[in-house]
Amino acid sequence: MNSTEAWVTYLSKVELPVLANTLRRIDELTDSSNSTVNELANVILNDAQLTSQVLRLSNTVFYNQTRTQVSTVSRAITLIGFDAVKSMAISSLIVDSLLKRNDRPHLLRCLARAIHAAVQARCLLPKRNEQALEEVFIGALLMNIGELAFWSCDTEQAIELEQALKLDQPPVEAQKSVLHTTFTDITRGLVEAWSLGPFIKEVVSAGKANTKAASLVRHSVEMAKLSEQGWRGAEMDKALEALGADIGEAPAIVRDRVKVNAGEAARVAVSLGIPQVTALMPGSQTDDAAAHQAPEVDPILQLQILRDLTQTLSEKPDINEVCQLVIEGIHRAVGMQRVALLMSDRSGNELIPRKLGGKGTDAWKENFSIRRDGTGELGALLPQASHYIYQPKQKTEPVPYDRWLGRVPALVAPIKAKGRLIGLFYADNAAADYVPSKEQLMAFAHFVQNAQLCLTLMAEH
């Protein structure tokens, strides 16, 4: 790849064709007619992970200030609005599609910056109609899509550019040297190739912004980048002055507002399932206690899923359906990013994945196993007498296929038949730096007990 066109083609057709096509389909849905609403719901429902993320976001204060519980995509569109759900879908797709491929530091930092800028633009926008709010949010999120897409790929150029940046070579010069183009040019090419719409095209175009909204997005992205070095300094003062001109506020007032908005950005990152990037956002160093706290259990969603489980058990118990509901409950209501049900293999010597939930679990399908005798790399995960919080030893070595498995705090619970261990539920939060709370452990136990009850009922018939 030695030109902008070559990189755009490579990223669009080789590395990220599914993301490109799905974003294009979602962006084409611009009319809030009934048929289009159904089309948007169908696009989301075709992806179980995307559905889960949209519903999680739909129940956050950032999007749902009425705090009315939402449990279906159709209800989310009706209650929160077409454009808001469209925005959630795009945000979730970007995060899931890119992080599923890679979690290198440059990608995490770019994601943190994009989410921070998107939240700032949405919160600062003076005219708060739904379409405009989501337009500036997505505009800021995708303003550097070329850089995000590049860092998500395992290429020789990515390694080479990382080395150049470590040597403090100016970023744009390094990009031209290694890529024969720049991230800005790649972004413009992707916006065109992926048909991301006229507003984003205006945001990333060369020259002065034609509208206040586009100017606000650009200045929000610039401010988010500068804020990583603190809220003071000549460049930050200039950025706040520009934002003040965009929204008609004094720079001092803007400074106060963006500090508050930064906290909201961290909460949105957690809702998107990437709490690890909050450490890269401004102010995280001064709020370490909050950054290391486990998220709160969602009691309403927990009750809804437990009711579904009770209904399933009262009809004709099906272990697959029950376990899928348990996985979803642990993932969404308990707030655990990655969940697995492991069951005995044919030999009876190992526990291997039967069902998985959450991003970052693809490699588990073929690799994750625990020996029933407690030996091997992950033998320490074998459950104790009942559900418990697993605490890793400091010098635990990583397994080749997952850098976090066995090395981060997790929730573990056994599944037994006639008193004999036949499986276990495992749930962790990957890079998130906190120990699951007692409330999470108890909610986790409630869900696991339903799976155990299903097995017991099946054994009696």
CSV table of N, CA, C and O in Angstrom, one decimal, residues 54-88 122 130-131 133-134:
chain,number,residue,atom,x,y,z
A,54,VAL,N,-26.8,-2.1,22.3
A,54,VAL,CA,-27.8,-1.0,22.1
A,54,VAL,C,-28.7,-1.0,23.3
A,54,VAL,O,-29.1,0.1,23.8
A,55,LEU,N,-29.2,-2.1,23.8
A,55,LEU,CA,-30.1,-2.2,24.9
A,55,LEU,C,-29.4,-1.7,26.2
A,55,LEU,O,-30.0,-1.0,27.0
A,56,ARG,N,-28.1,-2.0,26.4
A,56,ARG,CA,-27.4,-1.5,27.5
A,56,ARG,C,-27.3,0.0,27.5
A,56,ARG,O,-27.6,0.7,28.5
A,57,LEU,N,-27.0,0.6,26.3
A,57,LEU,CA,-26.9,2.0,26.2
A,57,LEU,C,-28.3,2.7,26.3
A,57,LEU,O,-28.4,3.8,26.9
A,58,SER,N,-29.3,2.0,25.9
A,58,SER,CA,-30.6,2.6,26.0
A,58,SER,C,-31.1,2.8,27.4
A,58,SER,O,-32.0,3.5,27.7
A,59,ASN,N,-30.5,2.1,28.3
A,59,ASN,CA,-30.8,2.2,29.7
A,59,ASN,C,-29.9,3.1,30.6
A,59,ASN,O,-29.8,3.0,31.8
A,60,THR,N,-29.0,3.8,29.9
A,60,THR,CA,-28.1,4.8,30.5
A,60,THR,C,-28.7,6.2,30.5
A,60,THR,O,-29.5,6.5,29.7
A,61,VAL,N,-28.4,6.9,31.5
A,61,VAL,CA,-28.9,8.3,31.7
A,61,VAL,C,-28.5,9.2,30.5
A,61,VAL,O,-29.2,10.1,30.1
A,62,PHE,N,-27.3,8.9,29.9
A,62,PHE,CA,-26.8,9.7,28.8
A,62,PHE,C,-27.8,9.7,27.7
A,62,PHE,O,-28.1,10.8,27.0
A,63,TYR,N,-28.5,8.6,27.4
A,63,TYR,CA,-29.5,8.5,26.3
A,63,TYR,C,-30.9,8.5,26.8
A,63,TYR,O,-31.8,9.0,26.1
A,64,ASN,N,-31.1,8.0,28.0
A,64,ASN,CA,-32.5,7.8,28.5
A,64,ASN,C,-32.7,8.5,29.8
A,64,ASN,O,-32.6,8.0,30.9
A,65,GLN,N,-32.9,9.8,29.7
A,65,GLN,CA,-33.0,10.6,30.9
A,65,GLN,C,-34.3,10.4,31.6
A,65,GLN,O,-34.5,10.8,32.8
A,66,THR,N,-35.3,9.7,31.0
A,66,THR,CA,-36.6,9.4,31.7
A,66,THR,C,-36.4,8.2,32.6
A,66,THR,O,-37.2,8.0,33.5
A,67,ARG,N,-35.3,7.5,32.5
A,67,ARG,CA,-35.0,6.3,33.3
A,67,ARG,C,-36.0,5.2,33.1
A,67,ARG,O,-36.1,4.3,33.9
A,68,THR,N,-36.8,5.3,32.1
A,68,THR,CA,-37.8,4.2,31.8
A,68,THR,C,-37.1,3.0,31.3
A,68,THR,O,-36.3,3.1,30.3
A,69,GLN,N,-37.3,1.8,31.9
A,69,GLN,CA,-36.6,0.6,31.5
A,69,GLN,C,-36.9,0.2,30.1
A,69,GLN,O,-38.1,0.2,29.7
A,70,VAL,N,-35.9,-0.1,29.3
A,70,VAL,CA,-36.0,-0.5,27.9
A,70,VAL,C,-35.5,-1.9,27.8
A,70,VAL,O,-34.3,-2.2,28.2
A,71,SER,N,-36.3,-2.9,27.2
A,71,SER,CA,-35.8,-4.2,27.1
A,71,SER,C,-35.9,-4.8,25.7
A,71,SER,O,-35.5,-5.9,25.5
A,72,THR,N,-36.4,-4.0,24.7
A,72,THR,CA,-36.4,-4.4,23.3
A,72,THR,C,-35.9,-3.3,22.4
A,72,THR,O,-36.0,-2.1,22.8
A,73,VAL,N,-35.4,-3.6,21.3
A,73,VAL,CA,-34.9,-2.6,20.3
A,73,VAL,C,-36.0,-1.7,19.8
A,73,VAL,O,-35.9,-0.5,19.7
A,74,SER,N,-37.2,-2.4,19.5
A,74,SER,CA,-38.3,-1.6,19.1
A,74,SER,C,-38.8,-0.5,20.1
A,74,SER,O,-39.1,0.6,19.8
A,75,ARG,N,-38.8,-0.9,21.3
A,75,ARG,CA,-39.2,0.0,22.4
A,75,ARG,C,-38.1,1.1,22.5
A,75,ARG,O,-38.5,2.3,22.8
A,76,ALA,N,-36.9,0.8,22.4
A,76,ALA,CA,-35.8,1.8,22.4
A,76,ALA,C,-36.0,2.8,21.4
A,76,ALA,O,-35.9,4.1,21.6
A,77,ILE,N,-36.4,2.4,20.1
A,77,ILE,CA,-36.6,3.4,19.0
A,77,ILE,C,-37.8,4.2,19.3
A,77,ILE,O,-37.8,5.5,19.1
A,78,THR,N,-38.8,3.6,19.9
A,78,THR,CA,-40.1,4.4,20.2
A,78,THR,C,-39.8,5.4,21.3
A,78,THR,O,-40.2,6.6,21.2
A,79,LEU,N,-39.2,5.0,22.4
A,79,LEU,CA,-39.0,5.8,23.6
A,79,LEU,C,-37.9,6.8,23.4
A,79,LEU,O,-38.1,8.0,23.8
A,80,ILE,N,-36.7,6.4,22.9
A,80,ILE,CA,-35.6,7.2,22.9
A,80,ILE,C,-35.4,8.0,21.6
A,80,ILE,O,-34.8,9.1,21.5
A,81,GLY,N,-35.9,7.4,20.5
A,81,GLY,CA,-35.8,8.0,19.2
A,81,GLY,C,-35.0,7.3,18.2
A,81,GLY,O,-34.0,6.6,18.6
A,82,PHE,N,-35.3,7.4,17.0
A,82,PHE,CA,-34.7,6.7,15.9
A,82,PHE,C,-33.2,7.1,15.8
A,82,PHE,O,-32.3,6.3,15.7
A,83,ASP,N,-32.9,8.4,15.8
A,83,ASP,CA,-31.5,8.9,15.6
A,83,ASP,C,-30.6,8.5,16.8
A,83,ASP,O,-29.5,8.2,16.6
A,84,ALA,N,-31.2,8.5,18.0
A,84,ALA,CA,-30.4,8.1,19.1
A,84,ALA,C,-30.0,6.6,19.0
A,84,ALA,O,-28.9,6.2,19.3
A,85,VAL,N,-31.0,5.7,18.7
A,85,VAL,CA,-30.7,4.3,18.5
A,85,VAL,C,-29.7,4.1,17.4
A,85,VAL,O,-28.8,3.2,17.5
A,86,LYS,N,-29.9,4.8,16.3
A,86,LYS,CA,-28.9,4.7,15.2
A,86,LYS,C,-27.5,5.1,15.7
A,86,LYS,O,-26.5,4.4,15.3
A,87,SER,N,-27.4,6.2,16.5
A,87,SER,CA,-26.1,6.6,17.0
A,87,SER,C,-25.5,5.5,17.9
A,87,SER,O,-24.3,5.2,17.8
A,88,MET,N,-26.4,4.9,18.8
A,88,MET,CA,-25.9,3.8,19.6
A,88,MET,C,-25.3,2.6,18.8
A,88,MET,O,-24.3,2.0,19.1
A,122,ARG,N,-21.7,16.4,21.7
A,122,ARG,CA,-23.2,16.2,22.0
A,122,ARG,C,-23.7,17.1,23.2
A,122,ARG,O,-24.7,17.6,23.1
A,130,GLU,N,-33.0,16.1,18.6
A,130,GLU,CA,-32.4,14.7,18.5
A,130,GLU,C,-31.5,14.5,17.4
A,130,GLU,O,-30.3,14.0,17.5
A,131,GLN,N,-31.9,14.9,16.2
A,131,GLN,CA,-31.1,14.6,15.0
A,131,GLN,C,-29.7,15.3,15.1
A,131,GLN,O,-28.7,14.7,14.8
A,133,LEU,N,-28.2,16.3,17.8
A,133,LEU,CA,-27.4,15.8,18.9
A,133,LEU,C,-26.6,14.6,18.4
A,133,LEU,O,-25.4,14.4,18.6
A,134,GLU,N,-27.3,13.6,17.7
A,134,GLU,CA,-26.6,12.4,17.3
A,134,GLU,C,-25.7,12.7,16.1
A,134,GLU,O,-24.7,12.0,15.9
